[in-house]
mmCIF file of N, CA and C and ligand atoms in Angstrom:
data_model
loop_
_atom_site.group_PDB
_atom_site.id
_atom_site.type_symbol
_atom_site.label_atom_id
_atom_site.label_comp_id
_atom_site.label_asym_id
_atom_site.label_seq_id
_atom_site.Cartn_x
_atom_site.Cartn_y
_atom_site.Cartn_z
ATOM 1 N N MET A 1 13.073 -8.852 -13.307
ATOM 2 C CA MET A 1 12.458 -9.794 -12.357
ATOM 3 C C MET A 1 13.063 -9.579 -10.963
ATOM 4 N N SER A 2 14.367 -9.844 -10.852
ATOM 5 C CA SER A 2 15.027 -9.777 -9.560
ATOM 6 C C SER A 2 15.923 -8.548 -9.520
ATOM 7 N N THR A 3 15.946 -7.889 -8.375
ATOM 8 C CA THR A 3 16.740 -6.672 -8.217
ATOM 9 C C THR A 3 17.928 -7.006 -7.328
ATOM 10 N N PRO A 4 19.160 -6.931 -7.853
ATOM 11 C CA PRO A 4 20.321 -7.503 -7.162
ATOM 12 C C PRO A 4 20.575 -6.928 -5.777
ATOM 13 N N ASP A 5 20.319 -5.629 -5.573
ATOM 14 C CA ASP A 5 20.618 -5.068 -4.257
ATOM 15 C C ASP A 5 19.400 -5.058 -3.335
ATOM 16 N N CYS A 6 18.356 -5.823 -3.715
ATOM 17 C CA CYS A 6 17.155 -5.911 -2.866
ATOM 18 C C CYS A 6 17.320 -7.081 -1.893
ATOM 19 N N LEU A 7 17.164 -6.778 -0.595
ATOM 20 C CA LEU A 7 17.341 -7.798 0.448
ATOM 21 C C LEU A 7 16.446 -9.007 0.219
ATOM 22 N N PHE A 8 15.166 -8.780 -0.079
ATOM 23 C CA PHE A 8 14.249 -9.916 -0.188
ATOM 24 C C PHE A 8 14.462 -10.678 -1.504
ATOM 25 N N CYS A 9 14.883 -10.004 -2.581
ATOM 26 C CA CYS A 9 15.280 -10.742 -3.793
ATOM 27 C C CYS A 9 16.468 -11.645 -3.482
ATOM 28 N N ARG A 10 17.373 -11.184 -2.631
ATOM 29 C CA ARG A 10 18.542 -12.005 -2.274
ATOM 30 C C ARG A 10 18.118 -13.195 -1.410
ATOM 31 N N ILE A 11 17.106 -13.026 -0.576
ATOM 32 C CA ILE A 11 16.578 -14.175 0.175
ATOM 33 C C ILE A 11 15.946 -15.171 -0.800
ATOM 34 N N VAL A 12 15.166 -14.674 -1.767
ATOM 35 C CA VAL A 12 14.560 -15.567 -2.775
ATOM 36 C C VAL A 12 15.656 -16.329 -3.521
ATOM 37 N N ALA A 13 16.761 -15.650 -3.829
ATOM 38 C CA ALA A 13 17.858 -16.276 -4.582
ATOM 39 C C ALA A 13 18.695 -17.221 -3.723
ATOM 40 N N GLY A 14 18.449 -17.241 -2.405
ATOM 41 C CA GLY A 14 19.222 -18.105 -1.513
ATOM 42 C C GLY A 14 20.566 -17.510 -1.128
ATOM 43 N N GLU A 15 20.771 -16.230 -1.409
ATOM 44 C CA GLU A 15 22.063 -15.588 -1.099
ATOM 45 C C GLU A 15 22.133 -15.133 0.352
ATOM 46 N N ILE A 16 20.979 -14.948 0.967
ATOM 47 C CA ILE A 16 20.896 -14.569 2.380
ATOM 48 C C ILE A 16 19.979 -15.598 3.039
ATOM 49 N N PRO A 17 20.409 -16.163 4.179
ATOM 50 C CA PRO A 17 19.590 -17.198 4.811
ATOM 51 C C PRO A 17 18.310 -16.642 5.418
ATOM 52 N N ALA A 18 17.288 -17.467 5.450
ATOM 53 C CA ALA A 18 16.036 -17.103 6.094
ATOM 54 C C ALA A 18 15.389 -18.391 6.589
ATOM 55 N N THR A 19 14.555 -18.251 7.597
ATOM 56 C CA THR A 19 13.811 -19.403 8.095
ATOM 57 C C THR A 19 12.507 -19.483 7.317
ATOM 58 N N VAL A 20 12.542 -20.275 6.255
ATOM 59 C CA VAL A 20 11.393 -20.375 5.351
ATOM 60 C C VAL A 20 10.356 -21.313 5.967
ATOM 61 N N VAL A 21 9.110 -20.869 6.009
ATOM 62 C CA VAL A 21 8.043 -21.721 6.540
ATOM 63 C C VAL A 21 7.122 -22.236 5.430
ATOM 64 N N ARG A 22 7.123 -21.601 4.281
ATOM 65 C CA ARG A 22 6.306 -22.081 3.154
ATOM 66 C C ARG A 22 6.848 -21.481 1.867
ATOM 67 N N GLU A 23 6.847 -22.304 0.831
ATOM 68 C CA GLU A 23 7.277 -21.826 -0.481
ATOM 69 C C GLU A 23 6.317 -22.361 -1.523
ATOM 70 N N THR A 24 5.941 -21.503 -2.458
ATOM 71 C CA THR A 24 5.161 -21.931 -3.617
ATOM 72 C C THR A 24 5.962 -21.512 -4.851
ATOM 73 N N PRO A 25 5.537 -21.888 -6.043
ATOM 74 C CA PRO A 25 6.287 -21.457 -7.231
ATOM 75 C C PRO A 25 6.432 -19.937 -7.330
ATOM 76 N N THR A 26 5.494 -19.189 -6.752
ATOM 77 C CA THR A 26 5.519 -17.735 -6.943
ATOM 78 C C THR A 26 5.678 -16.929 -5.659
ATOM 79 N N THR A 27 5.631 -17.592 -4.501
ATOM 80 C CA THR A 27 5.682 -16.858 -3.229
ATOM 81 C C THR A 27 6.621 -17.545 -2.248
ATOM 82 N N LEU A 28 7.035 -16.759 -1.243
ATOM 83 C CA LEU A 28 7.894 -17.295 -0.190
ATOM 84 C C LEU A 28 7.439 -16.691 1.137
ATOM 85 N N ALA A 29 7.432 -17.518 2.184
ATOM 86 C CA ALA A 29 7.086 -17.050 3.531
ATOM 87 C C ALA A 29 8.222 -17.436 4.462
ATOM 88 N N PHE A 30 8.705 -16.457 5.228
ATOM 89 C CA PHE A 30 9.826 -16.707 6.145
ATOM 90 C C PHE A 30 9.644 -15.867 7.406
ATOM 91 N N ARG A 31 10.284 -16.307 8.489
ATOM 92 C CA ARG A 31 10.107 -15.621 9.768
ATOM 93 C C ARG A 31 10.839 -14.279 9.766
ATOM 94 N N ASP A 32 10.163 -13.273 10.332
ATOM 95 C CA ASP A 32 10.788 -11.958 10.477
ATOM 96 C C ASP A 32 11.962 -12.076 11.446
ATOM 97 N N ILE A 33 13.072 -11.431 11.107
ATOM 98 C CA ILE A 33 14.296 -11.521 11.905
ATOM 99 C C ILE A 33 14.144 -10.793 13.245
ATOM 100 N N ASN A 34 13.186 -9.892 13.330
ATOM 101 C CA ASN A 34 12.970 -9.096 14.554
ATOM 102 C C ASN A 34 11.484 -9.158 14.917
ATOM 103 N N PRO A 35 11.037 -10.341 15.419
ATOM 104 C CA PRO A 35 9.585 -10.559 15.551
ATOM 105 C C PRO A 35 8.919 -9.610 16.541
ATOM 106 N N LYS A 36 7.741 -9.128 16.140
ATOM 107 C CA LYS A 36 6.951 -8.213 16.963
ATOM 108 C C LYS A 36 5.768 -8.920 17.623
ATOM 109 N N ALA A 37 5.664 -10.219 17.414
ATOM 110 C CA ALA A 37 4.577 -11.025 17.986
ATOM 111 C C ALA A 37 5.088 -12.468 18.034
ATOM 112 N N PRO A 38 4.429 -13.344 18.834
ATOM 113 C CA PRO A 38 4.891 -14.741 18.897
ATOM 114 C C PRO A 38 4.992 -15.394 17.521
ATOM 115 N N VAL A 39 4.072 -15.075 16.634
ATOM 116 C CA VAL A 39 4.199 -15.477 15.224
ATOM 117 C C VAL A 39 4.354 -14.202 14.399
ATOM 118 N N HIS A 40 5.446 -14.102 13.680
ATOM 119 C CA HIS A 40 5.668 -12.943 12.787
ATOM 120 C C HIS A 40 6.382 -13.469 11.544
ATOM 121 N N VAL A 41 5.588 -13.643 10.502
ATOM 122 C CA VAL A 41 6.080 -14.217 9.243
ATOM 123 C C VAL A 41 5.888 -13.176 8.142
ATOM 124 N N LEU A 42 6.871 -13.058 7.272
ATOM 125 C CA LEU A 42 6.763 -12.190 6.101
ATOM 126 C C LEU A 42 6.411 -13.043 4.895
ATOM 127 N N VAL A 43 5.438 -12.587 4.113
ATOM 128 C CA VAL A 43 5.014 -13.316 2.912
ATOM 129 C C VAL A 43 5.257 -12.405 1.718
ATOM 130 N N ILE A 44 6.033 -12.905 0.758
ATOM 131 C CA ILE A 44 6.431 -12.058 -0.373
ATOM 132 C C ILE A 44 6.159 -12.767 -1.706
ATOM 133 N N PRO A 45 5.947 -11.961 -2.758
ATOM 134 C CA PRO A 45 6.012 -12.544 -4.105
ATOM 135 C C PRO A 45 7.491 -12.738 -4.437
ATOM 136 N N LYS A 46 7.834 -13.810 -5.121
ATOM 137 C CA LYS A 46 9.243 -14.010 -5.493
ATOM 138 C C LYS A 46 9.694 -12.940 -6.490
ATOM 139 N N GLU A 47 8.783 -12.538 -7.330
ATOM 140 C CA GLU A 47 9.103 -11.481 -8.287
ATOM 141 C C GLU A 47 9.150 -10.144 -7.562
ATOM 142 N N HIS A 48 10.055 -9.285 -7.993
ATOM 143 C CA HIS A 48 10.227 -8.002 -7.307
ATOM 144 C C HIS A 48 9.142 -6.994 -7.682
ATOM 145 N N TYR A 49 8.404 -6.565 -6.672
ATOM 146 C CA TYR A 49 7.545 -5.377 -6.766
ATOM 147 C C TYR A 49 7.897 -4.521 -5.556
ATOM 148 N N ALA A 50 7.966 -3.215 -5.734
ATOM 149 C CA ALA A 50 8.462 -2.353 -4.660
ATOM 150 C C ALA A 50 7.532 -2.326 -3.460
ATOM 151 N N ASP A 51 6.235 -2.436 -3.713
ATOM 152 C CA ASP A 51 5.280 -2.342 -2.605
ATOM 153 C C ASP A 51 3.956 -2.971 -3.037
ATOM 154 N N VAL A 52 3.005 -3.011 -2.108
ATOM 155 C CA VAL A 52 1.743 -3.705 -2.396
ATOM 156 C C VAL A 52 0.921 -2.964 -3.448
ATOM 157 N N ALA A 53 1.126 -1.651 -3.573
ATOM 158 C CA ALA A 53 0.371 -0.897 -4.586
ATOM 159 C C ALA A 53 0.819 -1.314 -5.991
ATOM 160 N N THR A 54 2.132 -1.372 -6.221
ATOM 161 C CA THR A 54 2.605 -1.775 -7.554
ATOM 162 C C THR A 54 2.312 -3.255 -7.798
ATOM 163 N N LEU A 55 2.388 -4.064 -6.761
ATOM 164 C CA LEU A 55 2.034 -5.485 -6.900
ATOM 165 C C LEU A 55 0.554 -5.639 -7.249
ATOM 166 N N GLY A 56 -0.298 -4.987 -6.488
ATOM 167 C CA GLY A 56 -1.745 -5.153 -6.671
ATOM 168 C C GLY A 56 -2.218 -4.663 -8.027
ATOM 169 N N GLN A 57 -1.595 -3.581 -8.499
ATOM 170 C CA GLN A 57 -1.986 -3.059 -9.814
ATOM 171 C C GLN A 57 -1.271 -3.791 -10.944
ATOM 172 N N GLY A 58 -0.027 -4.221 -10.698
ATOM 173 C CA GLY A 58 0.774 -4.842 -11.754
ATOM 174 C C GLY A 58 0.420 -6.299 -11.981
ATOM 175 N N ASP A 59 0.067 -7.017 -10.916
ATOM 176 C CA ASP A 59 -0.217 -8.449 -11.053
ATOM 177 C C ASP A 59 -1.198 -8.874 -9.953
ATOM 178 N N PRO A 60 -2.480 -8.574 -10.150
ATOM 179 C CA PRO A 60 -3.479 -8.885 -9.121
ATOM 180 C C PRO A 60 -3.529 -10.375 -8.774
ATOM 181 N N ALA A 61 -3.284 -11.236 -9.753
ATOM 182 C CA ALA A 61 -3.316 -12.678 -9.460
ATOM 183 C C ALA A 61 -2.185 -13.039 -8.507
ATOM 184 N N LEU A 62 -1.011 -12.467 -8.728
ATOM 185 C CA LEU A 62 0.119 -12.731 -7.833
ATOM 186 C C LEU A 62 -0.165 -12.180 -6.440
ATOM 187 N N ALA A 63 -0.796 -11.009 -6.370
ATOM 188 C CA ALA A 63 -1.184 -10.461 -5.066
ATOM 189 C C ALA A 63 -2.111 -11.444 -4.348
ATOM 190 N N GLY A 64 -3.016 -12.049 -5.100
ATOM 191 C CA GLY A 64 -3.913 -13.054 -4.512
ATOM 192 C C GLY A 64 -3.149 -14.275 -4.026
ATOM 193 N N GLU A 65 -2.098 -14.650 -4.751
ATOM 194 C CA GLU A 65 -1.286 -15.794 -4.312
ATOM 195 C C GLU A 65 -0.552 -15.478 -3.020
ATOM 196 N N VAL A 66 -0.123 -14.227 -2.855
ATOM 197 C CA VAL A 66 0.494 -13.820 -1.583
ATOM 198 C C VAL A 66 -0.528 -13.990 -0.446
ATOM 199 N N LEU A 67 -1.767 -13.586 -0.685
ATOM 200 C CA LEU A 67 -2.813 -13.748 0.340
ATOM 201 C C LEU A 67 -3.077 -15.222 0.625
ATOM 202 N N ALA A 68 -3.106 -16.043 -0.415
ATOM 203 C CA ALA A 68 -3.360 -17.478 -0.213
ATOM 204 C C ALA A 68 -2.236 -18.113 0.602
ATOM 205 N N THR A 69 -0.997 -17.722 0.313
ATOM 206 C CA THR A 69 0.130 -18.252 1.086
ATOM 207 C C THR A 69 0.039 -17.780 2.531
ATOM 208 N N ALA A 70 -0.314 -16.511 2.730
ATOM 209 C CA ALA A 70 -0.459 -16.003 4.105
ATOM 210 C C ALA A 70 -1.530 -16.792 4.856
ATOM 211 N N ALA A 71 -2.628 -17.093 4.198
ATOM 212 C CA ALA A 71 -3.699 -17.857 4.846
ATOM 213 C C ALA A 71 -3.229 -19.271 5.182
ATOM 214 N N ALA A 72 -2.462 -19.880 4.297
ATOM 215 C CA ALA A 72 -1.958 -21.230 4.554
ATOM 216 C C ALA A 72 -0.991 -21.223 5.741
ATOM 217 N N VAL A 73 -0.142 -20.201 5.812
ATOM 218 C CA VAL A 73 0.781 -20.104 6.947
ATOM 219 C C VAL A 73 -0.013 -19.860 8.231
ATOM 220 N N ALA A 74 -1.018 -18.997 8.163
ATOM 221 C CA ALA A 74 -1.861 -18.750 9.346
ATOM 222 C C ALA A 74 -2.465 -20.061 9.837
ATOM 223 N N GLU A 75 -2.905 -20.886 8.927
ATOM 224 C CA GLU A 75 -3.458 -22.187 9.312
ATOM 225 C C GLU A 75 -2.374 -23.067 9.932
ATOM 226 N N ASP A 76 -1.222 -23.164 9.266
ATOM 227 C CA ASP A 76 -0.109 -23.995 9.782
ATOM 228 C C ASP A 76 0.318 -23.564 11.177
ATOM 229 N N GLU A 77 0.281 -22.254 11.419
ATOM 230 C CA GLU A 77 0.761 -21.721 12.703
ATOM 231 C C GLU A 77 -0.342 -21.720 13.761
ATOM 232 N N GLY A 78 -1.521 -22.230 13.405
ATOM 233 C CA GLY A 78 -2.609 -22.347 14.368
ATOM 234 C C GLY A 78 -3.290 -21.032 14.702
ATOM 235 N N LEU A 79 -3.296 -20.108 13.739
ATOM 236 C CA LEU A 79 -3.820 -18.766 14.010
ATOM 237 C C LEU A 79 -5.287 -18.586 13.624
ATOM 238 N N LEU A 80 -5.874 -19.561 12.939
ATOM 239 C CA LEU A 80 -7.214 -19.321 12.391
ATOM 240 C C LEU A 80 -8.265 -19.179 13.490
ATOM 241 N N GLY A 81 -8.098 -19.887 14.594
ATOM 242 C CA GLY A 81 -9.101 -19.820 15.662
ATOM 243 C C GLY A 81 -9.139 -18.478 16.358
ATOM 244 N N ASP A 82 -7.997 -18.015 16.828
ATOM 245 C CA ASP A 82 -7.948 -16.776 17.614
ATOM 246 C C ASP A 82 -7.757 -15.537 16.758
ATOM 247 N N GLY A 83 -7.368 -15.729 15.507
ATOM 248 C CA GLY A 83 -7.229 -14.587 14.615
ATOM 249 C C GLY A 83 -5.793 -14.086 14.519
ATOM 250 N N PHE A 84 -5.619 -13.131 13.631
ATOM 251 C CA PHE A 84 -4.273 -12.633 13.313
ATOM 252 C C PHE A 84 -4.420 -11.298 12.612
ATOM 253 N N ARG A 85 -3.281 -10.703 12.296
ATOM 254 C CA ARG A 85 -3.295 -9.449 11.534
ATOM 255 C C ARG A 85 -2.381 -9.613 10.332
ATOM 256 N N LEU A 86 -2.826 -9.088 9.180
ATOM 257 C CA LEU A 86 -2.039 -9.120 7.951
ATOM 258 C C LEU A 86 -1.848 -7.672 7.514
ATOM 259 N N MET A 87 -0.592 -7.260 7.339
ATOM 260 C CA MET A 87 -0.298 -5.834 7.240
ATOM 261 C C MET A 87 0.748 -5.582 6.145
ATOM 262 N N PHE A 88 0.474 -4.605 5.303
ATOM 263 C CA PHE A 88 1.450 -4.199 4.283
ATOM 264 C C PHE A 88 1.863 -2.758 4.561
ATOM 265 N N ASN A 89 2.983 -2.541 5.190
ATOM 266 C CA ASN A 89 3.487 -1.180 5.352
ATOM 267 C C ASN A 89 3.905 -0.663 3.981
ATOM 268 N N THR A 90 3.498 0.552 3.665
ATOM 269 C CA THR A 90 3.739 1.071 2.315
ATOM 270 C C THR A 90 4.226 2.518 2.372
ATOM 271 N N GLY A 91 5.406 2.748 1.811
ATOM 272 C CA GLY A 91 5.936 4.107 1.693
ATOM 273 C C GLY A 91 6.327 4.723 3.021
ATOM 274 N N ALA A 92 6.621 6.013 2.963
ATOM 275 C CA ALA A 92 7.163 6.717 4.128
ATOM 276 C C ALA A 92 6.165 6.749 5.290
ATOM 277 N N TYR A 93 4.932 7.150 5.017
ATOM 278 C CA TYR A 93 3.942 7.236 6.103
ATOM 279 C C TYR A 93 3.609 5.846 6.650
ATOM 280 N N GLY A 94 3.696 4.842 5.805
ATOM 281 C CA GLY A 94 3.421 3.476 6.254
ATOM 282 C C GLY A 94 4.572 2.837 7.007
ATOM 283 N N GLY A 95 5.721 3.523 7.023
ATOM 284 C CA GLY A 95 6.875 2.994 7.747
ATOM 285 C C GLY A 95 7.574 1.852 7.051
ATOM 286 N N GLN A 96 7.446 1.791 5.718
ATOM 287 C CA GLN A 96 8.095 0.702 4.971
ATOM 288 C C GLN A 96 9.613 0.883 4.970
ATOM 289 N N GLU A 97 10.318 -0.207 5.284
ATOM 290 C CA GLU A 97 11.785 -0.169 5.325
ATOM 291 C C GLU A 97 12.418 -1.006 4.215
ATOM 292 N N VAL A 98 11.765 -2.072 3.826
ATOM 293 C CA VAL A 98 12.288 -2.929 2.755
ATOM 294 C C VAL A 98 11.352 -2.778 1.552
ATOM 295 N N PHE A 99 11.929 -2.332 0.428
ATOM 296 C CA PHE A 99 11.093 -1.988 -0.728
ATOM 297 C C PHE A 99 10.982 -3.152 -1.705
ATOM 298 N N HIS A 100 10.539 -4.268 -1.155
ATOM 299 C CA HIS A 100 10.071 -5.443 -1.906
ATOM 300 C C HIS A 100 8.779 -5.818 -1.189
ATOM 301 N N ALA A 101 7.675 -5.808 -1.916
ATOM 302 C CA ALA A 101 6.351 -5.984 -1.305
ATOM 303 C C ALA A 101 6.344 -7.172 -0.347
ATOM 304 N N HIS A 102 5.796 -6.967 0.838
ATOM 305 C CA HIS A 102 5.705 -8.057 1.818
ATOM 306 C C HIS A 102 4.528 -7.836 2.736
ATOM 307 N N ALA A 103 3.864 -8.939 3.056
ATOM 308 C CA ALA A 103 2.812 -8.926 4.071
ATOM 309 C C ALA A 103 3.423 -9.381 5.379
ATOM 310 N N HIS A 104 3.124 -8.641 6.455
ATOM 311 C CA HIS A 104 3.456 -9.099 7.798
ATOM 312 C C HIS A 104 2.277 -9.924 8.302
ATOM 313 N N LEU A 105 2.508 -11.185 8.623
ATOM 314 C CA LEU A 105 1.496 -12.023 9.270
ATOM 315 C C LEU A 105 1.849 -12.081 10.752
ATOM 316 N N LEU A 106 0.967 -11.532 11.578
ATOM 317 C CA LEU A 106 1.228 -11.390 13.011
ATOM 318 C C LEU A 106 0.141 -12.098 13.795
ATOM 319 N N GLY A 107 0.543 -12.833 14.829
ATOM 320 C CA GLY A 107 -0.457 -13.501 15.659
ATOM 321 C C GLY A 107 0.189 -14.239 16.805
ATOM 322 N N GLY A 108 -0.628 -15.059 17.463
ATOM 323 C CA GLY A 108 -0.146 -15.858 18.583
ATOM 324 C C GLY A 108 -0.410 -15.233 19.936
ATOM 325 N N ALA A 109 -0.918 -14.001 19.948
ATOM 326 C CA ALA A 109 -1.286 -13.291 21.175
ATOM 327 C C ALA A 109 -2.153 -12.111 20.751
ATOM 328 N N PRO A 110 -2.925 -11.538 21.698
ATOM 329 C CA PRO A 110 -3.677 -10.323 21.332
ATOM 330 C C PRO A 110 -2.694 -9.247 20.861
ATOM 331 N N LEU A 111 -3.013 -8.589 19.748
ATOM 332 C CA LEU A 111 -2.065 -7.681 19.097
ATOM 333 C C LEU A 111 -2.265 -6.223 19.487
ATOM 334 N N GLY A 112 -3.255 -5.935 20.282
ATOM 335 C CA GLY A 112 -3.441 -4.556 20.716
ATOM 336 C C GLY A 112 -4.102 -3.717 19.642
ATOM 337 N N PRO A 113 -4.095 -2.389 19.852
ATOM 338 C CA PRO A 113 -4.793 -1.507 18.908
ATOM 339 C C PRO A 113 -4.146 -1.555 17.530
ATOM 340 N N MET A 114 -4.924 -1.196 16.519
ATOM 341 C CA MET A 114 -4.432 -1.293 15.148
ATOM 342 C C MET A 114 -3.247 -0.361 14.928
ATOM 343 N N LEU A 115 -3.294 0.826 15.537
ATOM 344 C CA LEU A 115 -2.214 1.795 15.377
ATOM 345 C C LEU A 115 -1.683 2.198 16.746
ATOM 346 N N ALA A 116 -0.422 2.657 16.756
ATOM 347 C CA ALA A 116 0.203 3.031 18.021
ATOM 348 C C ALA A 116 -0.503 4.228 18.649
ATOM 349 N N ARG A 117 -1.063 5.087 17.833
ATOM 350 C CA ARG A 117 -1.781 6.223 18.397
ATOM 351 C C ARG A 117 -3.023 6.506 17.566
ATOM 352 N N ASP A 118 -3.994 7.144 18.210
ATOM 353 C CA ASP A 118 -5.201 7.563 17.504
ATOM 354 C C ASP A 118 -4.971 8.936 16.881
ATOM 355 N N LEU A 119 -5.846 9.315 15.949
ATOM 356 C CA LEU A 119 -5.807 10.688 15.444
ATOM 357 C C LEU A 119 -6.101 11.619 16.605
ATOM 358 N N ALA A 120 -5.418 12.762 16.634
ATOM 359 C CA ALA A 120 -5.607 13.704 17.752
ATOM 360 C C ALA A 120 -7.034 14.236 17.743
HETATM 361 P P1 AMP B 1 8.782 -3.022 6.716
HETATM 362 O O1 AMP B 1 9.161 -1.999 7.766
HETATM 363 O O2 AMP B 1 7.307 -3.235 6.588
HETATM 364 O O3 AMP B 1 9.471 -2.734 5.399
HETATM 365 O O4 AMP B 1 9.309 -4.410 7.265
HETATM 366 C C1 AMP B 1 10.567 -4.950 6.996
HETATM 367 C C2 AMP B 1 10.708 -6.141 7.912
HETATM 368 O O5 AMP B 1 11.763 -6.943 7.437
HETATM 369 C C3 AMP B 1 11.044 -5.778 9.371
HETATM 370 O O6 AMP B 1 10.021 -6.293 10.224
HETATM 371 C C4 AMP B 1 12.397 -6.461 9.602
HETATM 372 O O7 AMP B 1 12.525 -6.997 10.917
HETATM 373 C C5 AMP B 1 12.392 -7.550 8.541
HETATM 374 N N1 AMP B 1 13.692 -8.007 8.108
HETATM 375 C C6 AMP B 1 14.773 -7.251 7.770
HETATM 376 N N2 AMP B 1 15.794 -8.024 7.381
HETATM 377 C C7 AMP B 1 15.359 -9.307 7.458
HETATM 378 C C8 AMP B 1 15.950 -10.587 7.186
HETATM 379 N N3 AMP B 1 17.223 -10.706 6.741
HETATM 380 N N4 AMP B 1 15.210 -11.695 7.387
HETATM 381 C C9 AMP B 1 13.938 -11.603 7.844
HETATM 382 N N5 AMP B 1 13.327 -10.433 8.108
HETATM 383 C C10 AMP B 1 14.021 -9.300 7.925
HETATM 384 ZN ZN1 ZN B 2 13.194 -7.497 -4.436
#
């Protein structure tokens, strides 16, 4: 279930502090420590999955609960009117740094192009 040396499992366990904005029996949402937008919240399943691919294939219902929590946080943060971005960085090409599945919920200002650069 929980992986002891995983940063986000340790946040779920309360061993590392986080600014939690929403908690459900199966998910946790907390503010990113290095925000890239006025609102930048990470939404995770409490159970350890390395990335969204293993989460989505291993427990689709839990993946749906992560989306529901992200939507609830988007509503709480006042993002539904102007919109937001929900992003799962995955693996090396995706730039994933923490290998516990997490959605980045970003909003509060125009977020610019989807990617830093276009295909050449
Ligand atoms: P990713 O590159 O998609 O794996 O994103 C990992 C995210 O976790 C980055 O945006 C980091 O700023 C964020 N992060 C790392 N450590 C913490 C922490 N202790 N609390 C909250 N966010 C964190
Ligand atoms: Zn973990």
